[in-house]
Amino acid sequence: MKYQVAYIPIGVPTFHLESARIEFDKSIRMISSITEDGVYPDKMLLSMDDLCSFLDTINPGLIILQNITFANAAYASEVLKRFGCPVLLWTLREPVIDGGRLRLNSLTGAFSAGNALCAFRDGEFEYVFGSPEEDAVAASVKAAVTAAKIKHQLRCLKMASIGHTPQGFGFGRALDAELMQAFGVTLDSIEARELIDKARSYTDEECASCLEEARSMMVGLDQTPENNVRDFARLYKAYKDYVADNHIGALSSRCWPDFFTSFGTPVCSVLAMLNALGIAASCESDVYGALSMYIGTQMTDKATFFGDPVSMDETEGTITFWHCGMAACTLARTDTGARVGVHPNRKIGPVMDFGCRACDQVTVFRVGRKADGTFRFFIASGQALDRPKQFCGTSVVVKTDHDARDIIAKSVKSGWEPHFVVIYGNVAEELAMLAHMLGMEVCVY
């Protein structure tokens, strides 16, 4: 079903309609500049009949409920009884304060609408105050549009869990019913050996295009033993075909020990290639890690980094995130490119072996699951520094906006999982709104 952003400007005709029309036109222009998914009424909705007529024509994924003038709670209640999608309540700034007539009285209307929203939604709605031409207002509207679209997409997302979590890594394990209930996501499960067996069945000729694709993105693949290069290409084709044939949007994959002991070649670079193609792929069978990667990728149209926090420097205020070698090739520093190496523990390749590129604004993120089964979002902002690889494998050094030592201490004591996602972009507001829309706790560090 197509995602719609419905602009619903409610009011009454007893206020200054010339001022209201100016705000109406500016609001439509601003929303249209943010999204192509907007649906708009032909006129301001200044009666219940006008409101109901417009509501009959829409099926929104997000409602932008704006008090174009004052409107009593009956207007908001009519909207809420019809639709269960997220709502952004927008109050307009009074255009003129000159000792004369109150032009809009949007703010009083917002209190009426907010009261109704709390009655219907228990406070689960977003709110913004200001005029359409204000940058902060446009940013909040854009964040709400993005968050609601991700919520909509999650209901269409099909994930795959390839193999089981290793012992002691149960934090990443997910139940299909749990994912469906909390996020609307469908989860398929398959044993790792099924894809290993499929990879073994391919000929070199069948894998030639996959190998050529990898060579175009990786640096130094020819330094890997030829049998491992061939097996990597076979495994990449098996994963890529499985993703395409089953319409998989994100996946978590078992990695050790099976791909070393049973196949002889790691899966790390396969996951790196998938991530570079926009298919969020985590290792160590971390389903919630893959879900976090998917959300970050959809919000930025860029690959995300998945890894462990392995080092902290309180003097410079940095946290280093690292993993064995499955970062997207597109995240590599330009001076090295997506270099290939061997797994730091098993000494078998190919795995990715590079430092990630710098970025002025990043967001550290995790969909976490608490001991009681409820979900929460970890959100921290910072910048990715221009640093070479810190250890064998792939790494990124993040200078956090808040005290790194405090973030580490609090997140450890709060029981967060050891896998985090570094999103290349500042999407903290979007993530917080998405958590609200899903009814989940927001933890900002």
mmCIF file of N, CA and C in Angstrom, residues 92-190:
data_model
loop_
_atom_site.group_PDB
_atom_site.id
_atom_site.type_symbol
_atom_site.label_atom_id
_atom_site.label_comp_id
_atom_site.label_asym_id
_atom_site.label_seq_id
_atom_site.Cartn_x
_atom_site.Cartn_y
_atom_site.Cartn_z
ATOM 1 N N LEU A 92 0.879 26.721 14.483
ATOM 2 C CA LEU A 92 1.440 27.856 13.760
ATOM 3 C C LEU A 92 1.734 29.011 14.717
ATOM 4 N N ARG A 93 2.800 29.699 14.448
ATOM 5 C CA ARG A 93 3.126 30.899 15.203
ATOM 6 C C ARG A 93 2.141 32.020 14.812
ATOM 7 N N GLU A 94 1.691 32.769 15.790
ATOM 8 C CA GLU A 94 0.783 33.888 15.501
ATOM 9 C C GLU A 94 1.509 34.881 14.587
ATOM 10 N N PRO A 95 0.954 35.182 13.399
ATOM 11 C CA PRO A 95 1.712 35.955 12.398
ATOM 12 C C PRO A 95 1.956 37.413 12.779
ATOM 13 N N VAL A 96 1.041 38.026 13.539
ATOM 14 C CA VAL A 96 1.165 39.441 13.882
ATOM 15 C C VAL A 96 0.731 39.641 15.328
ATOM 16 N N ILE A 97 1.541 40.367 16.075
ATOM 17 C CA ILE A 97 1.150 40.784 17.426
ATOM 18 C C ILE A 97 1.251 42.303 17.453
ATOM 19 N N ASP A 98 0.103 42.969 17.326
ATOM 20 C CA ASP A 98 0.101 44.425 17.186
ATOM 21 C C ASP A 98 -0.954 45.107 18.052
ATOM 22 N N GLY A 99 -1.454 44.373 19.060
ATOM 23 C CA GLY A 99 -2.486 44.953 19.907
ATOM 24 C C GLY A 99 -3.866 44.893 19.297
ATOM 25 N N GLY A 100 -3.962 44.317 18.084
ATOM 26 C CA GLY A 100 -5.249 44.207 17.405
ATOM 27 C C GLY A 100 -5.788 42.792 17.465
ATOM 28 N N ARG A 101 -6.409 42.396 16.387
ATOM 29 C CA ARG A 101 -7.119 41.125 16.348
ATOM 30 C C ARG A 101 -6.171 39.928 16.428
ATOM 31 N N LEU A 102 -6.602 38.887 17.154
ATOM 32 C CA LEU A 102 -5.911 37.598 17.161
ATOM 33 C C LEU A 102 -6.205 36.913 15.829
ATOM 34 N N ARG A 103 -5.183 36.733 15.002
ATOM 35 C CA ARG A 103 -5.420 36.258 13.635
ATOM 36 C C ARG A 103 -5.782 34.774 13.549
ATOM 37 N N LEU A 104 -4.996 33.923 14.233
ATOM 38 C CA LEU A 104 -5.165 32.484 14.055
ATOM 39 C C LEU A 104 -5.614 31.753 15.320
ATOM 40 N N ASN A 105 -4.981 32.048 16.429
ATOM 41 C CA ASN A 105 -5.221 31.325 17.686
ATOM 42 C C ASN A 105 -4.950 29.826 17.519
ATOM 43 N N SER A 106 -3.907 29.523 16.773
ATOM 44 C CA SER A 106 -3.527 28.122 16.539
ATOM 45 C C SER A 106 -3.098 27.423 17.822
ATOM 46 N N LEU A 107 -2.445 28.154 18.702
ATOM 47 C CA LEU A 107 -1.913 27.525 19.906
ATOM 48 C C LEU A 107 -3.016 27.004 20.821
ATOM 49 N N THR A 108 -4.079 27.769 20.995
ATOM 50 C CA THR A 108 -5.182 27.264 21.807
ATOM 51 C C THR A 108 -5.797 26.028 21.159
ATOM 52 N N GLY A 109 -5.893 26.045 19.842
ATOM 53 C CA GLY A 109 -6.377 24.862 19.140
ATOM 54 C C GLY A 109 -5.498 23.656 19.364
ATOM 55 N N ALA A 110 -4.196 23.899 19.457
ATOM 56 C CA ALA A 110 -3.263 22.782 19.697
ATOM 57 C C ALA A 110 -3.523 22.135 21.055
ATOM 58 N N PHE A 111 -3.870 22.944 22.051
ATOM 59 C CA PHE A 111 -4.181 22.363 23.356
ATOM 60 C C PHE A 111 -5.423 21.481 23.273
ATOM 61 N N SER A 112 -6.429 21.912 22.514
ATOM 62 C CA SER A 112 -7.615 21.082 22.333
ATOM 63 C C SER A 112 -7.263 19.777 21.614
ATOM 64 N N ALA A 113 -6.474 19.891 20.548
ATOM 65 C CA ALA A 113 -6.075 18.695 19.798
ATOM 66 C C ALA A 113 -5.184 17.795 20.641
ATOM 67 N N GLY A 114 -4.239 18.395 21.373
ATOM 68 C CA GLY A 114 -3.352 17.607 22.216
ATOM 69 C C GLY A 114 -4.099 16.854 23.298
ATOM 70 N N ASN A 115 -5.125 17.487 23.847
ATOM 71 C CA ASN A 115 -5.939 16.819 24.857
ATOM 72 C C ASN A 115 -6.644 15.603 24.264
ATOM 73 N N ALA A 116 -7.171 15.763 23.048
ATOM 74 C CA ALA A 116 -7.830 14.637 22.381
ATOM 75 C C ALA A 116 -6.830 13.536 22.039
ATOM 76 N N LEU A 117 -5.641 13.931 21.572
ATOM 77 C CA LEU A 117 -4.610 12.948 21.231
ATOM 78 C C LEU A 117 -4.207 12.125 22.446
ATOM 79 N N CYS A 118 -4.080 12.768 23.582
ATOM 80 C CA CYS A 118 -3.726 12.020 24.792
ATOM 81 C C CYS A 118 -4.831 11.064 25.196
ATOM 82 N N ALA A 119 -6.067 11.455 24.966
ATOM 83 C CA ALA A 119 -7.179 10.571 25.286
ATOM 84 C C ALA A 119 -7.215 9.358 24.366
ATOM 85 N N PHE A 120 -6.914 9.597 23.067
ATOM 86 C CA PHE A 120 -6.951 8.514 22.091
ATOM 87 C C PHE A 120 -5.645 7.718 22.059
ATOM 88 N N ARG A 121 -4.511 8.376 22.230
ATOM 89 C CA ARG A 121 -3.202 7.779 21.957
ATOM 90 C C ARG A 121 -2.304 7.676 23.184
ATOM 91 N N ASP A 122 -2.780 8.058 24.320
ATOM 92 C CA ASP A 122 -1.963 8.023 25.531
ATOM 93 C C ASP A 122 -0.670 8.812 25.346
ATOM 94 N N GLY A 123 -0.778 9.937 24.649
ATOM 95 C CA GLY A 123 0.373 10.819 24.495
ATOM 96 C C GLY A 123 1.322 10.461 23.386
ATOM 97 N N GLU A 124 1.005 9.447 22.573
ATOM 98 C CA GLU A 124 1.923 9.024 21.516
ATOM 99 C C GLU A 124 1.688 9.840 20.244
ATOM 100 N N PHE A 125 2.258 11.026 20.187
ATOM 101 C CA PHE A 125 2.224 11.827 18.975
ATOM 102 C C PHE A 125 3.423 12.766 18.994
ATOM 103 N N GLU A 126 3.762 13.303 17.823
ATOM 104 C CA GLU A 126 4.864 14.249 17.703
ATOM 105 C C GLU A 126 4.300 15.666 17.685
ATOM 106 N N TYR A 127 5.145 16.623 18.010
ATOM 107 C CA TYR A 127 4.658 18.005 18.098
ATOM 108 C C TYR A 127 5.719 18.975 17.599
ATOM 109 N N VAL A 128 5.260 20.004 16.861
ATOM 110 C CA VAL A 128 6.158 21.051 16.399
ATOM 111 C C VAL A 128 5.417 22.388 16.451
ATOM 112 N N PHE A 129 6.143 23.434 16.818
ATOM 113 C CA PHE A 129 5.591 24.780 16.913
ATOM 114 C C PHE A 129 6.409 25.709 16.021
ATOM 115 N N GLY A 130 5.728 26.468 15.180
ATOM 116 C CA GLY A 130 6.435 27.466 14.381
ATOM 117 C C GLY A 130 5.840 27.622 12.998
ATOM 118 N N SER A 131 6.399 28.547 12.260
ATOM 119 C CA SER A 131 5.904 28.873 10.924
ATOM 120 C C SER A 131 6.574 28.014 9.858
ATOM 121 N N PRO A 132 5.933 27.849 8.692
ATOM 122 C CA PRO A 132 6.469 26.974 7.648
ATOM 123 C C PRO A 132 7.846 27.370 7.150
ATOM 124 N N GLU A 133 8.193 28.665 7.210
ATOM 125 C CA GLU A 133 9.485 29.106 6.680
ATOM 126 C C GLU A 133 10.636 28.927 7.658
ATOM 127 N N GLU A 134 10.370 28.463 8.874
ATOM 128 C CA GLU A 134 11.423 28.278 9.874
ATOM 129 C C GLU A 134 12.162 26.957 9.638
ATOM 130 N N ASP A 135 13.493 27.015 9.623
ATOM 131 C CA ASP A 135 14.308 25.826 9.348
ATOM 132 C C ASP A 135 14.057 24.717 10.366
ATOM 133 N N ALA A 136 13.920 25.078 11.647
ATOM 134 C CA ALA A 136 13.718 24.063 12.682
ATOM 135 C C ALA A 136 12.389 23.343 12.486
ATOM 136 N N VAL A 137 11.372 24.069 12.046
ATOM 137 C CA VAL A 137 10.069 23.451 11.775
ATOM 138 C C VAL A 137 10.185 22.481 10.606
ATOM 139 N N ALA A 138 10.828 22.919 9.532
ATOM 140 C CA ALA A 138 11.004 22.050 8.366
ATOM 141 C C ALA A 138 11.788 20.792 8.739
ATOM 142 N N ALA A 139 12.806 20.945 9.599
ATOM 143 C CA ALA A 139 13.606 19.787 10.015
ATOM 144 C C ALA A 139 12.765 18.795 10.807
ATOM 145 N N SER A 140 11.919 19.290 11.683
ATOM 146 C CA SER A 140 11.069 18.386 12.480
ATOM 147 C C SER A 140 10.014 17.706 11.622
ATOM 148 N N VAL A 141 9.434 18.448 10.680
ATOM 149 C CA VAL A 141 8.469 17.836 9.775
ATOM 150 C C VAL A 141 9.144 16.755 8.941
ATOM 151 N N LYS A 142 10.342 17.051 8.440
ATOM 152 C CA LYS A 142 11.085 16.059 7.655
ATOM 153 C C LYS A 142 11.399 14.823 8.492
ATOM 154 N N ALA A 143 11.788 15.013 9.752
ATOM 155 C CA ALA A 143 12.085 13.881 10.630
ATOM 156 C C ALA A 143 10.850 13.014 10.835
ATOM 157 N N ALA A 144 9.699 13.645 11.035
ATOM 158 C CA ALA A 144 8.458 12.889 11.229
ATOM 159 C C ALA A 144 8.075 12.124 9.968
ATOM 160 N N VAL A 145 8.229 12.767 8.814
ATOM 161 C CA VAL A 145 7.922 12.112 7.542
ATOM 162 C C VAL A 145 8.821 10.888 7.355
ATOM 163 N N THR A 146 10.118 11.050 7.651
ATOM 164 C CA THR A 146 11.069 9.939 7.511
ATOM 165 C C THR A 146 10.747 8.812 8.474
ATOM 166 N N ALA A 147 10.512 9.141 9.745
ATOM 167 C CA ALA A 147 10.234 8.113 10.750
ATOM 168 C C ALA A 147 8.969 7.338 10.417
ATOM 169 N N ALA A 148 7.926 8.049 10.023
ATOM 170 C CA ALA A 148 6.674 7.369 9.697
ATOM 171 C C ALA A 148 6.822 6.488 8.464
ATOM 172 N N LYS A 149 7.643 6.934 7.511
ATOM 173 C CA LYS A 149 7.859 6.109 6.318
ATOM 174 C C LYS A 149 8.613 4.833 6.678
ATOM 175 N N ILE A 150 9.590 4.926 7.574
ATOM 176 C CA ILE A 150 10.308 3.729 8.014
ATOM 177 C C ILE A 150 9.343 2.785 8.728
ATOM 178 N N LYS A 151 8.489 3.323 9.587
ATOM 179 C CA LYS A 151 7.486 2.483 10.266
ATOM 180 C C LYS A 151 6.618 1.766 9.245
ATOM 181 N N HIS A 152 6.223 2.481 8.202
ATOM 182 C CA HIS A 152 5.427 1.892 7.122
ATOM 183 C C HIS A 152 6.225 0.802 6.402
ATOM 184 N N GLN A 153 7.498 1.066 6.124
ATOM 185 C CA GLN A 153 8.331 0.099 5.400
ATOM 186 C C GLN A 153 8.594 -1.154 6.224
ATOM 187 N N LEU A 154 8.695 -0.998 7.541
ATOM 188 C CA LEU A 154 8.939 -2.161 8.390
ATOM 189 C C LEU A 154 7.827 -3.197 8.247
ATOM 190 N N ARG A 155 6.625 -2.751 8.021
ATOM 191 C CA ARG A 155 5.504 -3.677 7.853
ATOM 192 C C ARG A 155 5.596 -4.433 6.529
ATOM 193 N N CYS A 156 6.432 -3.949 5.628
ATOM 194 C CA CYS A 156 6.647 -4.625 4.350
ATOM 195 C C CYS A 156 7.987 -5.362 4.314
ATOM 196 N N LEU A 157 8.771 -5.252 5.394
ATOM 197 C CA LEU A 157 10.126 -5.817 5.400
ATOM 198 C C LEU A 157 10.102 -7.311 5.690
ATOM 199 N N LYS A 158 10.856 -8.038 4.887
ATOM 200 C CA LYS A 158 11.079 -9.464 5.116
ATOM 201 C C LYS A 158 12.551 -9.662 5.444
ATOM 202 N N MET A 159 12.830 -10.130 6.653
ATOM 203 C CA MET A 159 14.198 -10.391 7.083
ATOM 204 C C MET A 159 14.492 -11.884 7.024
ATOM 205 N N ALA A 160 15.768 -12.215 7.051
ATOM 206 C CA ALA A 160 16.189 -13.617 7.087
ATOM 207 C C ALA A 160 17.193 -13.815 8.207
ATOM 208 N N SER A 161 17.022 -14.883 8.940
ATOM 209 C CA SER A 161 17.990 -15.313 9.950
ATOM 210 C C SER A 161 18.678 -16.553 9.413
ATOM 211 N N ILE A 162 19.952 -16.392 9.058
ATOM 212 C CA ILE A 162 20.710 -17.490 8.453
ATOM 213 C C ILE A 162 21.578 -18.123 9.526
ATOM 214 N N GLY A 163 21.140 -19.254 10.032
ATOM 215 C CA GLY A 163 21.870 -19.943 11.090
ATOM 216 C C GLY A 163 21.543 -19.381 12.462
ATOM 217 N N HIS A 164 21.968 -20.106 13.478
ATOM 218 C CA HIS A 164 21.676 -19.746 14.866
ATOM 219 C C HIS A 164 22.802 -18.905 15.462
ATOM 220 N N THR A 165 22.458 -18.182 16.524
ATOM 221 C CA THR A 165 23.486 -17.427 17.241
ATOM 222 C C THR A 165 24.439 -18.398 17.934
ATOM 223 N N PRO A 166 25.727 -18.062 18.004
ATOM 224 C CA PRO A 166 26.657 -18.885 18.781
ATOM 225 C C PRO A 166 26.283 -18.847 20.270
ATOM 226 N N GLN A 167 26.793 -19.812 21.009
ATOM 227 C CA GLN A 167 26.530 -19.828 22.446
ATOM 228 C C GLN A 167 27.038 -18.532 23.079
ATOM 229 N N GLY A 168 26.193 -17.936 23.935
ATOM 230 C CA GLY A 168 26.557 -16.695 24.595
ATOM 231 C C GLY A 168 26.222 -15.443 23.811
ATOM 232 N N PHE A 169 25.638 -15.605 22.611
ATOM 233 C CA PHE A 169 25.252 -14.476 21.770
ATOM 234 C C PHE A 169 23.741 -14.414 21.583
ATOM 235 N N GLY A 170 23.017 -14.926 22.543
ATOM 236 C CA GLY A 170 21.566 -14.988 22.427
ATOM 237 C C GLY A 170 20.880 -13.646 22.381
ATOM 238 N N PHE A 171 21.594 -12.578 22.710
ATOM 239 C CA PHE A 171 20.984 -11.238 22.675
ATOM 240 C C PHE A 171 20.495 -10.861 21.284
ATOM 241 N N GLY A 172 21.043 -11.488 20.248
ATOM 242 C CA GLY A 172 20.636 -11.151 18.885
ATOM 243 C C GLY A 172 19.553 -12.043 18.326
ATOM 244 N N ARG A 173 19.128 -13.047 19.111
ATOM 245 C CA ARG A 173 18.142 -14.010 18.628
ATOM 246 C C ARG A 173 16.751 -13.396 18.684
ATOM 247 N N ALA A 174 15.930 -13.682 17.687
ATOM 248 C CA ALA A 174 14.586 -13.098 17.629
ATOM 249 C C ALA A 174 13.566 -14.168 17.277
ATOM 250 N N LEU A 175 12.368 -14.000 17.800
ATOM 251 C CA LEU A 175 11.243 -14.847 17.440
ATOM 252 C C LEU A 175 10.444 -14.161 16.334
ATOM 253 N N ASP A 176 9.958 -14.958 15.381
ATOM 254 C CA ASP A 176 9.222 -14.363 14.275
ATOM 255 C C ASP A 176 7.973 -13.639 14.758
ATOM 256 N N ALA A 177 7.255 -14.209 15.717
ATOM 257 C CA ALA A 177 6.036 -13.569 16.217
ATOM 258 C C ALA A 177 6.360 -12.267 16.947
ATOM 259 N N GLU A 178 7.488 -12.253 17.642
ATOM 260 C CA GLU A 178 7.898 -11.061 18.382
ATOM 261 C C GLU A 178 8.232 -9.911 17.430
ATOM 262 N N LEU A 179 8.967 -10.206 16.380
ATOM 263 C CA LEU A 179 9.301 -9.179 15.387
ATOM 264 C C LEU A 179 8.049 -8.662 14.686
ATOM 265 N N MET A 180 7.133 -9.576 14.383
ATOM 266 C CA MET A 180 5.898 -9.176 13.719
ATOM 267 C C MET A 180 5.059 -8.277 14.618
ATOM 268 N N GLN A 181 4.949 -8.658 15.893
ATOM 269 C CA GLN A 181 4.108 -7.891 16.815
ATOM 270 C C GLN A 181 4.687 -6.503 17.090
ATOM 271 N N ALA A 182 5.994 -6.425 17.314
ATOM 272 C CA ALA A 182 6.609 -5.163 17.729
ATOM 273 C C ALA A 182 6.909 -4.237 16.561
ATOM 274 N N PHE A 183 7.311 -4.794 15.416
ATOM 275 C CA PHE A 183 7.777 -3.960 14.300
ATOM 276 C C PHE A 183 6.981 -4.164 13.010
ATOM 277 N N GLY A 184 6.189 -5.224 12.946
ATOM 278 C CA GLY A 184 5.493 -5.547 11.708
ATOM 279 C C GLY A 184 6.354 -6.300 10.713
ATOM 280 N N VAL A 185 7.538 -6.743 11.137
ATOM 281 C CA VAL A 185 8.517 -7.370 10.249
ATOM 282 C C VAL A 185 8.287 -8.880 10.157
ATOM 283 N N THR A 186 8.409 -9.418 8.953
ATOM 284 C CA THR A 186 8.353 -10.865 8.734
ATOM 285 C C THR A 186 9.767 -11.441 8.806
ATOM 286 N N LEU A 187 9.932 -12.558 9.515
ATOM 287 C CA LEU A 187 11.251 -13.182 9.672
ATOM 288 C C LEU A 187 11.240 -14.595 9.126
ATOM 289 N N ASP A 188 12.101 -14.867 8.148
ATOM 290 C CA ASP A 188 12.348 -16.216 7.644
ATOM 291 C C ASP A 188 13.598 -16.764 8.300
ATOM 292 N N SER A 189 13.670 -18.074 8.429
ATOM 293 C CA SER A 189 14.852 -18.715 9.015
ATOM 294 C C SER A 189 15.338 -19.819 8.087
ATOM 295 N N ILE A 190 16.659 -19.926 7.989
ATOM 296 C CA ILE A 190 17.277 -20.943 7.152
ATOM 297 C C ILE A 190 18.586 -21.363 7.813
#
